[in-house]
XYZ file of C-alpha atoms in Angstrom:
727
model
C 66.756 95.615 118.716
C 67.372 95.687 122.456
C 67.117 99.278 123.666
C 66.248 98.836 127.329
C 62.530 99.347 126.697
C 63.042 102.792 125.167
C 61.581 103.776 121.862
C 64.561 105.317 120.098
C 68.259 104.475 119.656
C 70.930 107.166 119.456
C 74.616 106.813 118.603
C 77.302 109.105 120.034
C 80.667 108.804 118.286
C 83.668 110.579 119.803
C 85.483 111.612 116.631
C 88.577 113.190 118.194
C 90.318 109.868 117.620
C 89.508 109.699 113.912
C 90.243 113.238 112.732
C 93.171 113.782 110.392
C 94.721 116.149 112.948
C 94.337 114.780 116.468
C 95.373 115.885 119.958
C 99.050 115.364 120.689
C 98.567 112.327 122.908
C 96.606 110.617 120.121
C 99.198 111.527 117.474
C 101.853 109.733 119.512
C 99.706 106.618 119.533
C 99.247 106.862 115.774
C 103.002 107.170 115.203
C 103.531 104.071 117.314
C 100.904 102.159 115.327
C 102.516 103.319 112.069
C 105.781 101.501 112.823
C 104.260 98.594 114.738
C 104.251 95.366 112.761
C 103.131 91.846 113.420
C 100.507 89.377 112.361
C 98.212 90.290 115.264
C 98.318 94.062 114.792
C 94.948 94.804 113.221
C 94.442 98.319 114.592
C 92.891 100.712 112.080
C 89.808 102.799 111.340
C 88.690 100.056 108.985
C 84.922 99.603 109.136
C 84.032 102.408 111.544
C 81.930 104.084 108.852
C 80.158 100.757 108.349
C 79.419 100.459 112.086
C 77.696 103.830 112.130
C 75.971 103.156 108.821
C 74.459 99.862 110.059
C 73.083 101.587 113.158
C 71.828 104.611 111.197
C 70.031 102.328 108.702
C 68.510 100.093 111.387
C 64.833 99.644 112.172
C 64.020 102.111 113.545
C 66.894 104.291 112.267
C 69.287 105.539 114.940
C 70.128 109.216 115.290
C 73.883 109.819 114.961
C 75.802 112.452 116.970
C 79.479 113.297 116.500
C 81.149 114.409 119.752
C 84.355 116.475 119.745
C 86.327 118.841 121.979
C 86.798 121.201 119.026
C 85.222 124.669 119.325
C 82.038 125.493 117.401
C 83.810 127.768 114.906
C 85.393 124.657 113.360
C 82.052 122.970 112.698
C 82.144 123.520 108.945
C 85.582 121.930 108.291
C 84.711 119.109 110.703
C 81.531 118.345 108.793
C 83.476 118.401 105.500
C 86.097 116.022 106.943
C 83.460 113.541 108.114
C 81.742 113.685 104.741
C 85.084 113.133 102.963
C 85.760 110.100 105.162
C 82.354 108.610 104.218
C 80.642 108.820 107.604
C 76.823 108.999 107.584
C 75.107 112.285 108.232
C 74.519 113.357 111.806
C 74.500 116.150 114.380
C 77.728 117.754 115.615
C 78.249 118.109 119.371
C 81.002 120.744 119.667
C 82.117 120.647 123.309
C 85.240 122.787 123.099
C 86.040 126.438 123.732
C 89.723 126.805 122.896
C 91.652 124.982 120.184
C 95.099 125.248 121.766
C 94.554 125.153 125.516
C 91.846 122.516 125.366
C 91.569 120.223 122.359
C 95.222 120.186 121.243
C 96.492 118.899 124.569
C 93.676 116.418 125.055
C 91.622 118.369 127.584
C 87.861 118.572 127.415
C 86.686 115.561 129.427
C 84.451 117.661 131.686
C 82.947 119.604 128.794
C 82.268 116.414 126.836
C 80.561 114.913 129.856
C 78.407 118.018 130.299
C 77.472 117.856 126.620
C 76.401 114.211 126.954
C 74.349 115.005 130.056
C 72.483 117.773 128.205
C 71.886 115.427 125.259
C 70.414 112.780 127.563
C 68.132 115.358 129.189
C 66.926 116.619 125.790
C 66.090 113.066 124.623
C 64.661 111.238 127.639
C 63.240 108.369 125.543
C 66.508 107.544 123.788
C 68.876 104.712 124.601
C 72.479 105.370 123.643
C 75.250 103.468 121.909
C 78.566 105.145 122.825
C 81.366 104.655 120.281
C 85.006 105.668 120.704
C 88.507 104.326 121.364
C 90.713 103.623 124.365
C 93.528 106.056 123.502
C 91.858 109.100 125.052
C 89.178 109.911 127.612
C 86.480 107.669 126.152
C 86.668 104.761 128.652
C 86.350 107.148 131.610
C 83.765 109.317 129.839
C 81.499 106.466 128.760
C 81.721 104.492 132.001
C 80.857 107.578 134.024
C 77.895 108.441 131.820
C 76.548 104.871 131.985
C 76.937 104.784 135.789
C 75.093 108.072 136.274
C 72.367 107.266 133.724
C 71.424 103.658 134.540
C 69.424 101.919 131.851
C 70.107 104.661 129.295
C 73.150 103.066 127.594
C 72.427 100.100 125.312
C 76.104 99.368 124.560
C 79.616 100.797 124.561
C 81.711 100.076 121.449
C 85.422 100.664 121.979
C 88.058 100.538 119.243
C 91.262 99.279 120.857
C 94.481 101.167 120.127
C 96.465 100.366 123.279
C 97.922 96.935 122.771
C 96.744 94.244 120.396
C 93.835 92.014 121.306
C 91.006 90.040 119.764
C 87.420 91.237 119.702
C 85.556 90.697 122.970
C 82.260 91.495 124.687
C 82.004 91.960 128.441
C 79.513 93.160 131.042
C 80.263 94.666 134.432
C 77.441 93.941 136.846
C 74.431 96.034 135.980
C 76.329 98.146 133.462
C 75.919 98.022 129.693
C 77.760 95.493 127.535
C 81.152 96.681 126.305
C 82.251 95.488 122.857
C 85.968 95.897 122.039
C 87.948 95.190 118.869
C 90.940 96.659 117.011
C 88.801 97.932 114.105
C 85.211 98.528 113.077
C 84.857 95.363 110.999
C 85.561 93.233 114.052
C 83.424 95.454 116.307
C 80.330 94.980 114.194
C 79.403 91.315 114.930
C 79.558 91.802 118.693
C 77.607 95.039 118.481
C 74.925 93.364 116.366
C 74.610 90.626 118.985
C 74.248 92.850 122.060
C 71.776 95.132 120.269
C 69.719 92.255 118.886
C 70.315 93.221 115.273
C 69.836 90.393 112.803
C 72.621 89.906 110.267
C 70.210 90.425 107.412
C 69.877 93.273 104.976
C 67.099 95.112 103.197
C 66.469 94.553 99.492
C 69.961 94.715 97.988
C 71.020 97.709 95.910
C 73.943 98.322 93.584
C 75.516 100.739 96.053
C 75.639 98.002 98.702
C 78.643 96.761 96.703
C 79.759 99.639 94.485
C 81.269 102.878 95.732
C 79.016 105.894 95.528
C 80.303 109.058 93.877
C 81.408 110.527 97.213
C 82.973 107.243 98.358
C 85.349 107.299 95.378
C 87.105 110.162 97.149
C 88.084 112.020 93.985
C 85.635 114.787 92.998
C 88.004 116.006 90.257
C 87.375 113.061 87.934
C 84.664 112.996 85.280
C 84.084 109.262 85.690
C 80.555 108.228 86.604
C 79.972 106.116 89.729
C 79.049 103.135 87.507
C 77.262 102.248 84.285
C 74.602 99.628 83.581
C 73.648 97.616 80.509
C 77.137 96.344 79.690
C 78.208 93.090 78.084
C 81.294 91.646 79.797
C 83.215 88.601 78.605
C 86.167 86.909 80.248
C 89.264 86.164 78.169
C 91.444 83.787 80.162
C 95.076 83.522 79.003
C 97.022 85.776 76.698
C 96.381 83.653 73.606
C 92.592 84.107 73.910
C 92.896 87.855 74.534
C 95.408 88.459 71.740
C 93.311 86.544 69.230
C 90.223 88.671 69.945
C 92.242 91.909 70.052
C 93.802 91.223 66.642
C 90.341 90.593 65.166
C 88.947 93.832 66.627
C 91.895 95.916 65.425
C 91.449 94.490 61.934
C 87.944 96.011 61.753
C 89.074 99.621 62.261
C 88.966 102.213 59.511
C 88.812 105.960 58.783
C 87.604 108.056 61.719
C 87.953 105.271 64.284
C 90.111 105.576 67.404
C 92.470 103.023 68.944
C 93.691 104.110 72.396
C 95.916 102.099 74.693
C 97.654 102.336 78.075
C 100.400 99.981 79.181
C 103.232 99.237 81.552
C 105.327 97.869 78.706
C 104.917 97.284 74.976
C 106.869 94.784 72.861
C 106.290 95.539 69.199
C 107.579 92.139 68.079
C 105.140 90.132 70.219
C 102.921 88.041 67.966
C 99.168 88.151 68.573
C 98.719 84.740 66.908
C 100.765 81.843 65.625
C 100.932 83.437 62.177
C 101.016 87.024 63.430
C 100.417 89.890 63.223
C 102.817 91.385 65.731
C 101.741 94.154 68.088
C 103.467 96.747 65.892
C 101.924 95.372 62.712
C 98.372 95.238 64.127
C 98.499 98.809 65.439
C 100.299 100.120 62.350
C 97.739 98.479 60.042
C 94.954 100.217 61.964
C 96.734 103.554 61.491
C 97.289 102.898 57.765
C 93.560 102.173 57.405
C 92.753 105.634 58.732
C 92.198 105.010 62.450
C 93.734 107.387 64.935
C 96.113 105.338 67.098
C 97.290 106.894 70.380
C 99.081 105.253 73.276
C 100.621 106.015 76.660
C 103.301 103.662 77.940
C 105.231 103.954 81.153
C 108.635 105.339 80.263
C 110.206 103.082 82.944
C 113.307 103.606 85.026
C 116.866 103.383 83.737
C 117.924 100.382 81.659
C 120.898 99.782 83.969
C 118.434 98.698 86.647
C 116.856 96.114 84.348
C 113.901 98.131 83.077
C 112.420 98.160 79.612
C 112.650 101.681 78.227
C 114.461 100.344 75.134
C 111.558 98.068 74.180
C 109.054 100.881 74.647
C 111.152 103.228 72.516
C 111.187 100.702 69.685
C 107.399 100.474 69.719
C 107.176 104.293 69.668
C 109.475 104.422 66.635
C 107.543 101.706 64.784
C 104.225 103.504 65.221
C 105.523 107.020 64.642
C 106.617 105.878 61.186
C 102.962 105.336 60.184
C 101.522 108.451 61.829
C 100.437 106.986 65.166
C 101.246 108.743 68.439
C 102.723 106.944 71.428
C 104.063 108.846 74.439
C 106.370 107.548 77.152
C 104.898 108.797 80.421
C 106.998 109.295 83.573
C 104.498 111.401 85.555
C 104.833 109.216 88.643
C 106.035 109.274 92.221
C 109.674 108.319 92.870
C 110.126 104.573 92.352
C 106.607 104.362 90.912
C 105.173 103.197 87.603
C 102.148 103.385 85.329
C 100.680 99.905 85.571
C 97.291 100.372 83.862
C 96.518 97.993 80.980
C 93.788 99.196 78.643
C 92.825 99.128 74.963
C 89.796 101.134 73.762
C 88.463 100.916 70.194
C 85.814 103.509 69.217
C 84.130 103.310 65.804
C 83.096 106.412 63.919
C 80.133 104.872 62.073
C 78.711 102.143 64.317
C 79.044 102.551 68.127
C 77.623 99.038 68.570
C 81.128 97.819 67.694
C 82.883 99.929 70.364
C 84.889 97.706 72.681
C 87.430 97.959 75.482
C 89.837 95.504 77.108
C 90.956 95.729 80.756
C 92.923 93.299 82.887
C 96.383 92.061 83.739
C 97.717 91.405 80.231
C 100.030 93.907 78.554
C 101.120 93.812 74.908
C 104.358 92.054 75.846
C 106.610 89.121 75.182
C 105.824 86.043 77.256
C 102.099 86.636 77.703
C 100.663 84.470 74.873
C 100.146 81.283 76.849
C 97.035 79.072 76.848
C 95.253 76.587 79.116
C 97.929 73.909 78.563
C 100.485 76.303 80.095
C 103.572 75.395 78.114
C 104.462 79.061 77.779
C 104.481 81.650 75.016
C 105.974 80.008 71.890
C 108.061 83.151 71.292
C 109.590 83.187 74.746
C 110.767 79.672 75.467
C 114.353 80.930 75.573
C 113.412 83.329 78.422
C 115.928 85.864 77.179
C 114.315 88.639 79.223
C 113.734 88.463 82.966
C 110.125 89.565 82.367
C 109.491 86.595 80.061
C 108.098 83.738 82.108
C 107.528 80.406 80.432
C 104.096 79.212 81.617
C 101.856 82.150 82.573
C 98.275 82.330 83.813
C 96.447 85.627 83.223
C 93.023 87.125 82.562
C 91.468 90.046 80.654
C 87.973 91.477 80.220
C 86.294 92.357 76.929
C 83.666 95.047 77.578
C 80.934 96.555 75.429
C 78.272 99.104 76.278
C 78.270 102.419 78.168
C 81.351 101.490 80.237
C 83.474 101.907 77.084
C 82.979 105.662 77.325
C 84.216 105.695 80.944
C 87.306 103.729 79.938
C 87.812 106.181 77.059
C 87.664 108.905 79.743
C 90.430 107.163 81.713
C 92.700 107.449 78.685
C 91.587 110.994 77.856
C 92.310 112.340 81.365
C 95.897 111.141 81.202
C 96.388 112.253 77.587
C 95.346 115.880 78.204
C 97.276 116.219 81.493
C 99.494 119.286 80.816
C 102.250 118.153 83.199
C 105.521 117.444 81.300
C 105.980 113.762 80.551
C 109.509 113.756 81.972
C 111.386 116.261 84.111
C 114.613 114.694 85.395
C 117.729 115.344 83.277
C 118.628 111.658 82.933
C 115.187 111.134 81.402
C 114.929 114.314 79.351
C 118.320 114.098 77.595
C 118.002 110.473 76.361
C 114.465 111.158 75.173
C 115.680 114.162 73.193
C 118.452 112.034 71.693
C 115.928 109.379 70.638
C 113.541 112.086 69.348
C 110.667 110.921 71.466
C 107.588 113.170 71.356
C 107.268 115.499 74.361
C 103.487 115.878 74.164
C 100.558 114.581 72.148
C 98.376 116.446 69.718
C 94.854 117.522 70.640
C 92.412 114.679 71.173
C 88.639 115.223 70.998
C 86.642 114.463 74.167
C 85.109 110.999 74.435
C 82.105 110.443 72.204
C 78.717 109.513 73.756
C 77.944 106.138 75.258
C 77.705 103.088 73.045
C 74.230 101.535 73.311
C 73.376 99.218 76.201
C 74.009 95.638 75.223
C 74.126 93.425 78.315
C 73.112 92.825 81.918
C 76.224 93.941 83.822
C 76.749 97.032 85.933
C 80.449 97.987 85.808
C 82.374 100.319 88.088
C 85.729 101.646 86.871
C 88.235 101.790 89.748
C 91.676 103.333 89.785
C 94.741 104.043 91.842
C 96.608 107.313 91.457
C 99.065 108.525 94.101
C 99.213 112.033 95.416
C 102.205 113.548 93.641
C 103.892 116.870 92.931
C 102.838 118.638 90.768
C 99.273 117.463 91.442
C 97.505 115.283 88.890
C 94.719 117.518 87.475
C 92.087 114.757 87.526
C 93.187 113.398 90.937
C 94.911 116.239 92.829
C 94.836 114.310 96.120
C 95.296 110.964 94.402
C 92.632 108.320 93.979
C 92.435 105.098 95.942
C 89.101 103.782 94.729
C 90.615 100.322 94.129
C 91.437 100.015 97.837
C 88.154 101.577 98.925
C 86.146 99.236 96.719
C 87.813 96.114 98.120
C 87.320 97.360 101.673
C 83.612 97.953 101.042
C 83.021 94.644 99.251
C 84.969 92.581 101.783
C 82.822 94.147 104.486
C 79.878 92.280 102.933
C 81.644 88.929 102.357
C 80.074 85.939 104.103
C 81.069 82.627 102.463
C 83.892 82.653 99.904
C 86.527 85.059 98.656
C 88.361 83.638 95.644
C 91.559 85.466 94.648
C 94.199 85.129 91.962
C 97.100 87.495 92.463
C 100.709 88.009 91.486
C 101.993 89.029 94.924
C 99.663 88.588 97.935
C 100.273 90.812 99.942
C 101.339 93.699 102.073
C 100.446 93.763 105.754
C 98.187 96.800 105.297
C 96.234 94.947 102.598
C 96.159 91.654 104.477
C 94.683 93.512 107.461
C 91.524 94.091 105.395
C 91.178 90.385 104.559
C 91.965 89.370 108.150
C 89.224 91.637 109.475
C 86.691 90.052 107.103
C 87.766 86.540 108.163
C 87.356 87.392 111.838
C 84.027 89.137 111.287
C 82.451 86.298 109.265
C 83.113 82.886 110.907
C 81.907 80.933 107.825
C 84.065 82.855 105.340
C 86.650 80.939 103.278
C 89.595 82.518 101.498
C 91.048 80.613 98.523
C 94.002 82.414 96.949
C 96.091 81.304 93.957
C 99.569 82.850 93.701
C 102.866 82.183 91.871
C 105.309 79.615 93.176
C 108.819 80.961 93.856
C 111.602 79.529 91.734
C 113.473 76.787 93.528
C 116.780 78.639 93.204
C 115.384 81.872 94.623
C 116.902 82.577 97.987
C 115.510 84.893 100.690
C 114.767 88.374 99.384
C 113.289 91.581 100.821
C 109.839 90.852 99.392
C 109.584 87.849 101.702
C 109.337 90.188 104.699
C 106.115 91.712 103.416
C 104.682 88.349 102.404
C 105.624 86.812 105.735
C 103.740 89.491 107.671
C 100.731 89.314 105.365
C 100.344 85.554 105.095
C 100.829 85.086 108.812
C 98.090 87.645 109.414
C 95.459 85.950 107.241
C 96.383 82.442 108.384
C 96.033 83.482 112.004
C 92.693 85.165 111.298
C 91.126 82.339 109.284
C 92.952 79.170 110.270
C 91.908 76.252 108.079
C 89.454 78.505 106.232
C 92.470 80.078 104.480
C 94.041 78.195 101.579
C 96.925 79.741 99.654
C 97.946 77.695 96.629
C 100.176 77.824 93.596
C 99.876 76.231 90.160
C 101.938 73.837 88.078
C 101.327 72.463 84.601
C 101.008 68.788 83.732
C 104.797 68.567 83.466
C 105.140 69.827 87.067
C 106.658 73.146 85.960
C 105.498 76.159 88.007
C 102.953 78.406 86.293
C 103.508 82.098 86.921
C 100.193 83.528 88.136
C 99.980 87.050 86.736
C 96.169 87.332 86.949
C 94.548 89.918 89.215
C 91.070 88.517 89.964
C 88.744 88.572 92.956
C 85.260 87.030 93.363
C 83.213 87.543 96.551
C 80.269 85.244 97.298
C 79.607 84.786 93.550
C 78.164 88.319 93.521
C 80.828 91.024 93.115
C 84.017 90.465 91.162
C 86.977 92.368 89.756
C 89.535 91.930 87.007
C 92.249 94.508 86.480
C 95.887 95.496 86.767
C 96.030 95.761 90.560
C 97.891 93.455 92.880
C 97.108 92.990 96.544
C 99.938 95.107 97.851
C 100.409 98.645 99.115
C 102.059 99.719 95.867
C 98.999 98.819 93.800
C 96.536 100.263 96.307
C 98.308 103.603 96.787
C 101.453 104.274 94.755
C 101.271 103.236 91.079
C 98.569 103.980 88.539
C 96.166 101.028 88.323
C 92.917 100.250 86.506
C 90.254 97.737 87.595
C 86.695 96.923 86.568
C 84.262 95.714 89.224
C 81.245 93.823 87.845
C 77.801 93.269 89.329
C 75.652 91.243 86.935
C 71.893 91.853 87.168
C 71.310 88.350 85.803
C 70.942 85.749 88.576
C 72.360 82.238 88.491
C 69.585 80.113 89.957
C 71.637 76.999 90.661
C 71.882 76.033 94.314
C 73.028 77.681 96.437
C 71.038 80.502 94.870
C 72.176 83.025 97.526
C 75.568 81.942 98.906
C 76.078 85.014 101.069
C 72.616 84.831 102.598
C 72.087 88.598 102.327
C 69.555 88.510 99.513
C 72.007 89.372 96.737
C 71.682 86.041 94.962
C 74.452 84.453 92.931
C 75.161 86.657 89.920
C 75.772 85.200 86.481
C 79.121 86.730 85.540
C 80.782 86.445 88.957
C 79.825 82.798 89.322
C 80.904 81.937 85.763
C 84.235 83.672 86.377
C 84.978 81.714 89.542
C 83.840 78.393 88.106
C 85.871 78.741 84.911
C 89.059 79.475 86.821
C 88.515 76.773 89.423
C 87.634 74.141 86.789
C 90.943 74.807 85.061
C 93.031 74.598 88.221
C 91.216 71.570 89.649
C 90.972 69.552 86.443
C 87.163 69.467 86.486
C 84.799 69.239 83.526
C 81.611 70.204 85.390
C 80.475 72.643 88.057
C 78.460 70.498 90.462
C 81.311 69.859 92.924
C 82.270 73.510 93.295
C 78.976 75.438 93.174
C 78.608 75.484 96.950
C 81.375 77.567 98.622
C 82.016 75.051 101.398
C 82.167 72.146 98.945
C 84.452 74.165 96.656
C 86.859 74.802 99.542
C 86.806 71.094 100.402
C 87.527 70.068 96.794
C 90.443 72.502 96.626
C 91.867 71.130 99.867
C 91.454 67.485 98.847
C 92.852 67.790 95.330
C 95.835 69.945 96.312
C 96.645 67.537 99.163
C 96.453 64.569 96.778
C 98.852 66.208 94.335
C 101.252 67.150 97.148
C 101.176 63.549 98.396
C 101.846 62.224 94.892
C 104.931 64.425 94.590
C 106.073 63.471 98.098
C 105.845 59.819 97.044
C 108.201 60.352 94.126
C 105.513 60.789 91.479
C 104.707 57.088 91.263
C 101.426 55.881 89.845
C 98.755 57.930 88.111
C 99.070 61.650 88.669
C 96.016 62.977 90.571
C 93.817 65.465 88.686
C 94.324 69.162 89.079
C 97.240 71.577 89.157
C 96.963 73.244 92.566
C 99.512 72.673 95.298
C 99.746 74.105 98.771
C 101.810 77.271 98.718
C 104.341 77.064 101.515
C 103.866 80.325 103.433
C 106.920 82.516 103.438
C 106.904 82.769 107.212
C 107.452 78.990 107.276
C 110.424 79.265 104.910
C 112.255 82.294 106.255
C 113.186 83.155 109.804
C 112.188 86.751 110.468
C 115.315 87.876 112.292
C 115.751 91.295 113.895
C 117.975 92.290 110.999
C 115.338 91.351 108.440
C 112.586 93.045 110.421
C 114.362 96.339 111.125
C 116.675 96.685 108.103
C 115.435 94.544 105.232
C 111.774 95.135 106.105
C 111.872 98.950 105.879
C 113.889 98.705 102.654
C 111.184 96.470 101.212
C 108.464 98.922 102.182
C 110.326 101.932 100.783
C 111.499 100.450 97.476
C 109.534 97.342 96.485
C 106.196 98.153 98.105
C 106.079 101.916 98.757
C 103.091 103.762 100.153
C 101.598 106.599 98.082
C 99.043 107.756 100.644
C 99.169 111.155 102.345
C 100.692 110.951 105.808
C 97.328 111.461 107.523
C 95.920 108.370 105.785
C 98.957 106.310 106.773
C 98.625 107.400 110.394
C 94.959 106.404 110.410
C 95.598 103.212 108.417
C 92.856 104.222 106.013
C 92.630 104.827 102.273
């Protein structure tokens, strides 16, 4: 570490630019950033906690000081706010006297400077890193301090809010180096360089990847930060998942519990070629003495194309045999419950307890297989939700995590808020005699025994709504927070399968990772639009997002779609992410603002303690090693899409990216040549970015774009989080 020959490093962070309530001049800048759009606009607080954390955990550790023009009497709420926003511990430097005459109107430059001068005098052997942004007094404050204290400032790190620019490092004569970037993720590489910090880490820990309890941001939940000793198995495609689910349901008996959450439920969907149907499998469990309880999203009105009628039929089928299924509309306007979960708890042998989490609901159209000819029941595509070929994924989990997933169901079941409140929901539900509340459910039973090598973290999205959700009164955005933390550690390969991809606010996180890590590849598999689909509002969001990641990563970004061997598009409904063959997720979330903030979502992040020793044994180079489950997940999915029978060509991230590029290009060329000759292996084709298909006119940007963001991809964050572009 280069500290100008001094023994100790100190970090001063001017936090007036990151507080939820900021001086008026800063609030104006935040409002401008809120409406500003464009593929180069990467301004946010993303990664600032990581910048301070890296410096605080350095060798030797740096002392952290938080500078503000707030008066001392506000020290306690300021400390609570910094702790809530996941900043490391440190000392407060309260430079203000008056809240209204000083801080509110952006005064306090002289008092901040005097505070810094006293700090320098009290610590004569400390070299300082000064961190702030260019929207307030920080440039003038830091430059003046460095000029008057030569040799005492190791670096100035400036988050850029005025204008949009790439990260840069500059020096002015004998002054300290100045590192500038639009967010913390892009600040970090330059700061590491000027301070002489190696891009290596200490012995890796679980909380390097997983959120800690405080980082979840929801102290009201009873979920644990994570559990260890779990067995996790991947079930790719609806046919594989349904087959296993039917077998597990058939083992239930008296005293057992079958609990499920869903976006939609089709009682007539067959779980196998010869049945049973969803209704039959659940009803048989109830007849055998198991307690069957479910929560399905009620859905919006049928006239808008939603599926309340199908959900009502499933409720009626199961009520007839004593099961309880509730239709739940406790959502934000235009929202939905999108969680997909089945939990089976056994009264006599907890070794058999199992849970299923992923992207697959109990619905028509989902029972496809690796051939991708579609669900045999849905070839007529009578319902707009039925897609012929469909690619999807689900997890089967055993071990202590089953209790946490049971807790997810239990928290929603015991929520005393009425299921529906609007008259056009209440009256039809009364007419159809739908239950208004469920009967008492006992708390989750103790953990099943440990049975595997995987640590699992249960992640969720809940919006802030009125009345507040008892177990998430301010909402929960742990899905977003987990991806932000994990992508901050990505070095070589991020592999994604997603239904939407993306919103600009989500793409900003991926773009920051691509700019921070110059060797990082992004391979994303998404659905192909139907040929007869014209321009639609969703294209505005995708255009902004895809342009952002393509600009950030260039040729390191590959976005692809899938077709079957008959050249029919395969609808990618999977929600999967694998980072550096270490950390991975499978769940119900999509990479859009709606999934990260507005709807209810459920995701499992997995960190396998078992290492995969095949080369490269440590793709990310941070000492984590390739983990068994994450690597198997990526390889299984890539083998299917690339038409491979072995793993050797795709073990190395760079080689895998090259194989994807070569095989997708070969298939595109074969189609361009009229399909003559032998079809090349694989099913991946380059996904034409939306911004190459659709001209983003002023009308689409200023009329269609806002409509897209309000209706199709709404934001469920509190206003303060939107203004800060944080989660």
